[in-house]
Tab-separated table of N, CA and C in Angstrom:
chain	number	residue	atom	x	y	z
A	5	UNK	N	-5.497	36.933	126.091
A	5	UNK	CA	-4.752	35.859	125.487
A	5	UNK	C	-4.064	36.288	124.193
A	6	UNK	N	-4.766	37.041	123.334
A	6	UNK	CA	-4.184	37.446	122.067
A	6	UNK	C	-3.547	38.823	122.113
A	7	UNK	N	-3.582	39.472	123.274
A	7	UNK	CA	-3.072	40.835	123.392
A	7	UNK	C	-1.657	40.998	122.890
A	8	UNK	N	-0.773	40.100	123.251
A	8	UNK	CA	0.618	40.226	122.837
A	8	UNK	C	0.815	39.921	121.359
A	9	UNK	N	-0.063	39.142	120.765
A	9	UNK	CA	0.053	38.825	119.345
A	9	UNK	C	-0.162	40.053	118.469
A	10	UNK	N	-0.988	40.967	118.957
A	10	UNK	CA	-1.357	42.102	118.129
A	10	UNK	C	-0.702	43.410	118.553
A	11	UNK	N	0.220	43.341	119.495
A	11	UNK	CA	0.948	44.549	119.886
A	11	UNK	C	1.848	44.990	118.744
A	12	UNK	N	1.768	46.251	118.422
A	12	UNK	CA	2.611	46.812	117.367
A	12	UNK	C	4.034	46.953	117.892
A	13	UNK	N	4.990	46.473	117.116
A	13	UNK	CA	6.386	46.625	117.502
A	13	UNK	C	6.785	48.089	117.316
A	14	UNK	N	7.396	48.652	118.344
A	14	UNK	CA	7.816	50.057	118.273
A	14	UNK	C	9.092	50.168	117.453
A	15	UNK	N	9.164	51.216	116.646
A	15	UNK	CA	10.345	51.452	115.820
A	15	UNK	C	11.483	51.967	116.694
A	16	UNK	N	12.704	51.866	116.175
A	16	UNK	CA	13.865	52.406	116.891
A	16	UNK	C	13.685	53.899	117.148
A	17	UNK	N	13.106	54.611	116.181
A	17	UNK	CA	12.875	56.049	116.356
A	17	UNK	C	11.931	56.306	117.525
A	18	UNK	N	10.863	55.543	117.600
A	18	UNK	CA	9.886	55.704	118.680
A	18	UNK	C	10.512	55.393	120.042
A	19	UNK	N	11.301	54.342	120.093
A	19	UNK	CA	11.973	53.968	121.342
A	19	UNK	C	12.946	55.060	121.771
A	20	UNK	N	13.708	55.587	120.817
A	20	UNK	CA	14.680	56.631	121.147
A	20	UNK	C	13.989	57.913	121.602
A	21	UNK	N	12.906	58.298	120.941
A	21	UNK	CA	12.171	59.492	121.360
A	21	UNK	C	11.595	59.321	122.763
A	22	UNK	N	11.068	58.142	123.067
A	22	UNK	CA	10.531	57.887	124.404
A	22	UNK	C	11.628	57.978	125.454
A	23	UNK	N	12.809	57.467	125.136
A	23	UNK	CA	13.931	57.531	126.076
A	23	UNK	C	14.367	58.975	126.317
A	24	UNK	N	14.392	59.769	125.270
A	24	UNK	CA	14.775	61.174	125.393
A	24	UNK	C	13.742	61.924	126.237
A	25	UNK	N	12.473	61.665	125.953
A	25	UNK	CA	11.408	62.321	126.700
A	25	UNK	C	11.446	61.922	128.174
A	26	UNK	N	11.790	60.675	128.458
A	26	UNK	CA	11.841	60.214	129.849
A	26	UNK	C	12.949	60.907	130.638
A	27	UNK	N	13.913	61.491	129.935
A	27	UNK	CA	14.977	62.266	130.598
A	27	UNK	C	14.554	63.710	130.843
A	28	UNK	N	13.294	64.027	130.513
A	28	UNK	CA	12.779	65.361	130.778
A	28	UNK	C	12.941	66.337	129.629
A	29	UNK	N	13.333	65.857	128.462
A	29	UNK	CA	13.504	66.723	127.296
A	29	UNK	C	12.129	67.058	126.721
A	30	UNK	N	11.896	68.341	126.461
A	30	UNK	CA	10.630	68.806	125.889
A	30	UNK	C	10.654	68.582	124.378
A	31	UNK	N	9.954	67.569	123.915
A	31	UNK	CA	9.957	67.236	122.490
A	31	UNK	C	9.069	68.148	121.648
A	32	UNK	N	8.406	69.096	122.282
A	32	UNK	CA	7.610	70.049	121.507
A	32	UNK	C	8.451	71.247	121.061
A	33	UNK	N	9.688	71.283	121.515
A	33	UNK	CA	10.605	72.373	121.165
A	33	UNK	C	11.638	71.892	120.146
A	34	UNK	N	12.184	72.812	119.335
A	34	UNK	CA	13.219	72.410	118.372
A	34	UNK	C	14.515	72.011	119.089
A	35	UNK	N	15.185	71.024	118.525
A	35	UNK	CA	16.475	70.556	119.019
A	35	UNK	C	17.378	70.282	117.822
A	36	UNK	N	18.668	70.316	118.046
A	36	UNK	CA	19.612	69.933	116.997
A	36	UNK	C	19.677	68.417	116.986
A	37	UNK	N	19.418	67.851	115.805
A	37	UNK	CA	19.445	66.404	115.621
A	37	UNK	C	20.657	66.081	114.738
A	38	UNK	N	21.464	65.133	115.195
A	38	UNK	CA	22.625	64.677	114.425
A	38	UNK	C	22.304	63.323	113.806
A	39	UNK	N	22.513	63.207	112.513
A	39	UNK	CA	22.343	61.956	111.797
A	39	UNK	C	23.738	61.466	111.420
A	40	UNK	N	24.021	60.195	111.668
A	40	UNK	CA	25.380	59.673	111.543
A	40	UNK	C	25.475	58.574	110.494
A	41	UNK	N	26.535	58.662	109.694
A	41	UNK	CA	26.826	57.673	108.662
A	41	UNK	C	28.272	57.238	108.817
A	42	UNK	N	28.540	55.951	108.688
A	42	UNK	CA	29.902	55.429	108.760
A	42	UNK	C	30.286	54.841	107.409
A	43	UNK	N	31.475	55.235	106.944
A	43	UNK	CA	31.978	54.764	105.652
A	43	UNK	C	33.444	54.371	105.787
A	44	UNK	N	33.856	53.428	104.951
A	44	UNK	CA	35.259	53.021	104.992
A	44	UNK	C	36.127	53.817	104.025
A	45	UNK	N	35.504	54.717	103.247
A	45	UNK	CA	36.246	55.566	102.310
A	45	UNK	C	35.823	57.017	102.500
A	46	UNK	N	36.788	57.901	102.500
A	46	UNK	CA	36.490	59.321	102.680
A	46	UNK	C	35.612	59.853	101.554
A	47	UNK	N	35.759	59.307	100.357
A	47	UNK	CA	34.952	59.766	99.224
A	47	UNK	C	33.459	59.521	99.464
A	48	UNK	N	33.161	58.413	100.088
A	48	UNK	CA	31.750	58.104	100.384
A	48	UNK	C	31.218	59.068	101.438
A	49	UNK	N	31.976	59.275	102.500
A	49	UNK	CA	31.557	60.208	103.551
A	49	UNK	C	31.399	61.615	102.974
A	50	UNK	N	32.312	61.993	102.085
A	50	UNK	CA	32.231	63.312	101.455
A	50	UNK	C	30.987	63.432	100.581
A	51	UNK	N	30.647	62.387	99.841
A	51	UNK	CA	29.454	62.420	98.986
A	51	UNK	C	28.189	62.577	99.828
A	52	UNK	N	28.127	61.880	100.943
A	52	UNK	CA	26.977	62.009	101.854
A	52	UNK	C	26.913	63.448	102.379
A	53	UNK	N	28.057	63.967	102.846
A	53	UNK	CA	28.102	65.321	103.401
A	53	UNK	C	27.664	66.353	102.368
A	54	UNK	N	28.119	66.203	101.138
A	54	UNK	CA	27.752	67.156	100.089
A	54	UNK	C	26.261	67.098	99.778
A	55	UNK	N	25.726	65.890	99.690
A	55	UNK	CA	24.295	65.768	99.398
A	55	UNK	C	23.447	66.375	100.510
A	56	UNK	N	23.798	66.075	101.749
A	56	UNK	CA	22.998	66.591	102.864
A	56	UNK	C	23.200	68.093	103.059
A	57	UNK	N	24.393	68.590	102.787
A	57	UNK	CA	24.624	70.042	102.859
A	57	UNK	C	23.727	70.765	101.860
A	58	UNK	N	23.543	70.169	100.693
A	58	UNK	CA	22.666	70.745	99.681
A	58	UNK	C	21.199	70.735	100.092
A	59	UNK	N	20.877	69.957	101.131
A	59	UNK	CA	19.498	69.878	101.624
A	59	UNK	C	19.323	70.628	102.938
A	60	UNK	N	20.300	71.478	103.276
A	60	UNK	CA	20.167	72.326	104.455
A	60	UNK	C	20.777	71.795	105.740
A	61	UNK	N	21.421	70.644	105.686
A	61	UNK	CA	22.094	70.105	106.863
A	61	UNK	C	23.476	70.737	107.010
A	62	UNK	N	23.961	70.805	108.218
A	62	UNK	CA	25.349	71.182	108.487
A	62	UNK	C	26.106	69.866	108.609
A	63	UNK	N	27.011	69.576	107.700
A	63	UNK	CA	27.665	68.269	107.690
A	63	UNK	C	29.164	68.404	107.878
A	64	UNK	N	29.713	67.449	108.606
A	64	UNK	CA	31.159	67.376	108.782
A	64	UNK	C	31.588	65.923	108.726
A	65	UNK	N	32.856	65.707	108.423
A	65	UNK	CA	33.410	64.356	108.349
A	65	UNK	C	34.418	64.202	109.468
A	66	UNK	N	34.277	63.110	110.217
A	66	UNK	CA	35.168	62.806	111.326
A	66	UNK	C	35.911	61.512	111.018
A	67	UNK	N	37.165	61.450	111.414
A	67	UNK	CA	37.987	60.258	111.225
A	67	UNK	C	38.089	59.524	112.555
A	68	UNK	N	37.890	58.209	112.523
A	68	UNK	CA	37.988	57.418	113.754
A	68	UNK	C	39.423	57.464	114.276
A	69	UNK	N	39.579	57.145	115.547
A	69	UNK	CA	40.900	57.167	116.176
A	69	UNK	C	41.893	56.253	115.472
A	70	UNK	N	41.423	55.134	114.948
A	70	UNK	CA	42.333	54.204	114.275
A	70	UNK	C	42.525	54.537	112.796
A	71	UNK	N	41.846	55.578	112.302
A	71	UNK	CA	42.015	56.024	110.922
A	71	UNK	C	41.361	55.119	109.894
A	72	UNK	N	40.498	54.210	110.330
A	72	UNK	CA	39.896	53.239	109.414
A	72	UNK	C	38.457	53.573	109.016
A	73	UNK	N	37.822	54.493	109.729
A	73	UNK	CA	36.414	54.758	109.506
A	73	UNK	C	36.170	56.261	109.417
A	74	UNK	N	35.352	56.640	108.452
A	74	UNK	CA	34.983	58.039	108.266
A	74	UNK	C	33.504	58.189	108.625
A	75	UNK	N	33.211	59.106	109.519
A	75	UNK	CA	31.835	59.340	109.933
A	75	UNK	C	31.382	60.691	109.410
A	76	UNK	N	30.261	60.684	108.713
A	76	UNK	CA	29.611	61.930	108.323
A	76	UNK	C	28.584	62.216	109.398
A	77	UNK	N	28.708	63.364	110.028
A	77	UNK	CA	27.797	63.810	111.076
A	77	UNK	C	27.036	65.009	110.507
A	78	UNK	N	25.745	64.808	110.237
A	78	UNK	CA	24.930	65.841	109.601
A	78	UNK	C	23.886	66.341	110.592
A	79	UNK	N	23.856	67.638	110.807
A	79	UNK	CA	22.969	68.220	111.816
A	79	UNK	C	21.907	69.104	111.168
A	80	UNK	N	20.750	69.077	111.796
A	80	UNK	CA	19.680	69.991	111.435
A	80	UNK	C	18.866	70.262	112.690
A	81	UNK	N	18.206	71.397	112.721
A	81	UNK	CA	17.373	71.729	113.873
A	81	UNK	C	15.917	71.503	113.494
A	82	UNK	N	15.232	70.747	114.338
A	82	UNK	CA	13.818	70.497	114.103
A	82	UNK	C	13.141	70.048	115.389
A	83	UNK	N	11.827	70.066	115.354
A	83	UNK	CA	11.053	69.518	116.468
A	83	UNK	C	11.047	68.007	116.275
A	84	UNK	N	11.552	67.252	117.246
A	84	UNK	CA	11.681	65.804	117.068
A	84	UNK	C	10.349	65.067	117.212
A	85	UNK	N	9.527	65.207	116.207
A	85	UNK	CA	8.217	64.572	116.158
A	85	UNK	C	8.379	63.237	115.437
A	86	UNK	N	7.711	62.205	115.899
A	86	UNK	CA	7.913	60.847	115.408
A	86	UNK	C	7.777	60.730	113.892
A	87	UNK	N	6.731	61.290	113.327
A	87	UNK	CA	6.521	61.154	111.880
A	87	UNK	C	7.664	61.789	111.089
A	88	UNK	N	8.101	62.969	111.510
A	88	UNK	CA	9.200	63.651	110.819
A	88	UNK	C	10.508	62.877	110.955
A	89	UNK	N	10.802	62.422	112.166
A	89	UNK	CA	12.033	61.663	112.398
A	89	UNK	C	12.001	60.356	111.608
A	90	UNK	N	10.877	59.676	111.638
A	90	UNK	CA	10.765	58.397	110.933
A	90	UNK	C	10.946	58.591	109.426
A	91	UNK	N	10.345	59.630	108.895
A	91	UNK	CA	10.483	59.928	107.464
A	91	UNK	C	11.944	60.200	107.104
A	92	UNK	N	12.603	61.004	107.926
A	92	UNK	CA	14.029	61.277	107.687
A	92	UNK	C	14.865	60.005	107.794
A	93	UNK	N	14.578	59.191	108.792
A	93	UNK	CA	15.321	57.944	108.964
A	93	UNK	C	15.211	57.078	107.718
A	94	UNK	N	14.013	56.939	107.187
A	94	UNK	CA	13.826	56.111	105.991
A	94	UNK	C	14.603	56.672	104.799
A	95	UNK	N	14.545	57.982	104.600
A	95	UNK	CA	15.266	58.604	103.492
A	95	UNK	C	16.778	58.463	103.670
A	96	UNK	N	17.257	58.605	104.893
A	96	UNK	CA	18.694	58.525	105.136
A	96	UNK	C	19.208	57.094	105.062
A	97	UNK	N	18.394	56.125	105.437
A	97	UNK	CA	18.779	54.717	105.250
A	97	UNK	C	18.918	54.406	103.753
A	98	UNK	N	18.007	54.931	102.960
A	98	UNK	CA	18.077	54.738	101.510
A	98	UNK	C	19.350	55.375	100.950
A	99	UNK	N	19.647	56.586	101.376
A	99	UNK	CA	20.862	57.266	100.942
A	99	UNK	C	22.100	56.443	101.310
A	100	UNK	N	22.130	55.897	102.507
A	100	UNK	CA	23.266	55.076	102.941
A	100	UNK	C	23.413	53.845	102.055
A	101	UNK	N	22.299	53.192	101.738
A	101	UNK	CA	22.366	52.018	100.854
A	101	UNK	C	22.895	52.411	99.481
A	102	UNK	N	22.429	53.538	98.963
A	102	UNK	CA	22.871	53.997	97.646
A	102	UNK	C	24.363	54.314	97.631
A	103	UNK	N	24.893	54.774	98.759
A	103	UNK	CA	26.299	55.163	98.836
A	103	UNK	C	27.186	54.048	99.410
A	104	UNK	N	26.611	52.897	99.681
A	104	UNK	CA	27.366	51.749	100.224
A	104	UNK	C	28.057	52.086	101.546
A	105	UNK	N	27.278	52.660	102.447
A	105	UNK	CA	27.800	52.934	103.781
A	105	UNK	C	26.728	52.548	104.803
A	106	UNK	N	26.971	52.850	106.051
A	106	UNK	CA	26.067	52.458	107.125
A	106	UNK	C	25.448	53.699	107.754
A	107	UNK	N	24.121	53.711	107.823
A	107	UNK	CA	23.419	54.750	108.573
A	107	UNK	C	23.430	54.297	110.023
A	108	UNK	N	24.055	55.094	110.894
A	108	UNK	CA	24.226	54.707	112.295
A	108	UNK	C	23.178	55.292	113.232
A	109	UNK	N	22.194	55.995	112.686
A	109	UNK	CA	21.126	56.523	113.517
A	109	UNK	C	21.268	58.003	113.791
A	110	UNK	N	20.537	58.439	114.786
A	110	UNK	CA	20.498	59.867	115.117
A	110	UNK	C	20.625	60.075	116.611
A	111	UNK	N	21.048	61.296	116.958
A	111	UNK	CA	21.214	61.714	118.347
A	111	UNK	C	20.634	63.120	118.477
A	112	UNK	N	20.234	63.484	119.679
A	112	UNK	CA	19.675	64.812	119.930
A	112	UNK	C	20.645	65.622	120.782
A	113	UNK	N	20.820	66.876	120.385
A	113	UNK	CA	21.494	67.841	121.231
A	113	UNK	C	20.400	68.716	121.803
A	114	UNK	N	20.279	68.732	123.086
A	114	UNK	CA	19.209	69.499	123.719
A	114	UNK	C	19.574	70.974	123.697
A	115	UNK	N	18.676	71.783	123.141
A	115	UNK	CA	18.864	73.238	123.131
A	115	UNK	C	17.883	73.851	124.097
A	116	UNK	N	18.357	74.752	124.907
A	116	UNK	CA	17.486	75.369	125.915
A	116	UNK	C	17.417	76.854	125.655
């Protein structure tokens, strides 16, 4: 009766990792992880890219097709373990708030 009341809600990171694993991706191996930020000003995207580059990320800025949005795509290689991903997500959400932009989440590039 109370089982559903006490179920822990899964985080977006946990859900995404489970989805990746269900596709047969070996999460015990390192993969390139892309973290994405959307900004309406190139200066904001550049500030994010510079900060993350200083922390070992490979960062680039992409312009949307309509020229209205700048995306900072920051990559790093790591083993996609929940605690590490969750910690990074929290830090990157804070960075996005500080820079007045949107943290759009992360994606995995499978390396074999």
